[in-house]
GROMACS .gro file of C-alpha atoms in nm:
model
   73
    1MET     CA    1   3.157  -2.676   3.207
    2ASP     CA    2   2.911  -2.701   2.914
    3THR     CA    3   2.753  -3.026   2.875
    4PRO     CA    4   2.658  -3.158   2.529
    5ASP     CA    5   2.289  -3.082   2.613
    6GLN     CA    6   2.363  -2.729   2.693
    7LEU     CA    7   2.571  -2.674   2.375
    8GLU     CA    8   2.286  -2.856   2.162
    9ARG     CA    9   2.019  -2.609   2.328
   10LEU     CA   10   2.244  -2.313   2.250
   11ARG     CA   11   2.275  -2.423   1.886
   12THR     CA   12   1.913  -2.466   1.853
   13LEU     CA   13   1.856  -2.108   2.002
   14ALA     CA   14   2.119  -1.984   1.765
   15ALA     CA   15   1.933  -2.140   1.464
   16ARG     CA   16   1.593  -1.995   1.593
   17ILE     CA   17   1.745  -1.642   1.630
   18ASP     CA   18   1.899  -1.667   1.277
   19THR     CA   19   1.559  -1.777   1.139
   20LEU     CA   20   1.391  -1.487   1.320
   21VAL     CA   21   1.636  -1.239   1.186
   22GLU     CA   22   1.582  -1.389   0.834
   23ARG     CA   23   1.198  -1.334   0.892
   24ILE     CA   24   1.253  -0.988   1.009
   25HIS     CA   25   1.449  -0.911   0.694
   26GLN     CA   26   1.166  -1.059   0.478
   27LEU     CA   27   0.896  -0.866   0.667
   28THR     CA   28   1.088  -0.552   0.643
   29ALA     CA   29   1.103  -0.585   0.262
   30GLU     CA   30   0.750  -0.681   0.226
   31ASN     CA   31   0.647  -0.384   0.445
   32GLN     CA   32   0.860  -0.151   0.236
   33SER     CA   33   0.693  -0.296  -0.092
   34LEU     CA   34   0.339  -0.254   0.070
   35ARG     CA   35   0.412   0.112   0.160
   36GLN     CA   36   0.521   0.186  -0.197
   37GLN     CA   37   0.208   0.031  -0.343
   38HIS     CA   38   0.007   0.222  -0.099
   39ASP     CA   39   0.170   0.538  -0.213
   40GLN     CA   40   0.113   0.462  -0.573
   41VAL     CA   41  -0.247   0.369  -0.527
   42SER     CA   42  -0.300   0.679  -0.316
   43GLY     CA   43  -0.155   0.896  -0.613
   44GLU     CA   44  -0.371   0.720  -0.860
   45ARG     CA   45  -0.679   0.773  -0.652
   46SER     CA   46  -0.609   1.147  -0.636
   47GLN     CA   47  -0.560   1.163  -1.002
   48LEU     CA   48  -0.892   0.973  -1.056
   49LEU     CA   49  -1.080   1.194  -0.818
   50ALA     CA   50  -0.934   1.509  -1.004
   51LYS     CA   51  -1.046   1.360  -1.338
   52ASN     CA   52  -1.389   1.272  -1.189
   53GLU     CA   53  -1.433   1.631  -1.078
   54GLN     CA   54  -1.332   1.769  -1.402
   55ALA     CA   55  -1.575   1.528  -1.585
   56ARG     CA   56  -1.856   1.643  -1.344
   57SER     CA   57  -1.792   2.005  -1.402
   58ARG     CA   58  -1.800   1.974  -1.776
   59VAL     CA   59  -2.140   1.769  -1.752
   60GLU     CA   60  -2.280   2.034  -1.549
   61ALA     CA   61  -2.165   2.301  -1.774
   62MET     CA   62  -2.317   2.103  -2.069
   63ILE     CA   63  -2.643   2.070  -1.888
   64ALA     CA   64  -2.647   2.435  -1.825
   65ARG     CA   65  -2.591   2.518  -2.186
   66LEU     CA   66  -2.861   2.280  -2.289
   67LYS     CA   67  -3.096   2.444  -2.053
   68SER     CA   68  -3.015   2.794  -2.181
   69LEU     CA   69  -3.052   2.685  -2.548
   70GLU     CA   70  -3.388   2.518  -2.441
   71GLN     CA   71  -3.501   2.837  -2.294
   72HIS     CA   72  -3.416   3.058  -2.605
   73THR     CA   73  -3.602   2.839  -2.843
   0.00000   0.00000   0.00000
């Protein structure tokens, strides 16, 4: 038969399990949010790298045109 002490220990254990389950749900939601943020930042980084490459190409083209003009004068 269950003693009051065993019942109290079971209640305490059940409360701790409930707390852990709640924490798991919180961490799962936080993890999902962080993954979405990571994906967004990765996409933004890719876009910035592409823009940087375009700007570098334009600057190199301008430098080449300036050198060409300099040689013709």
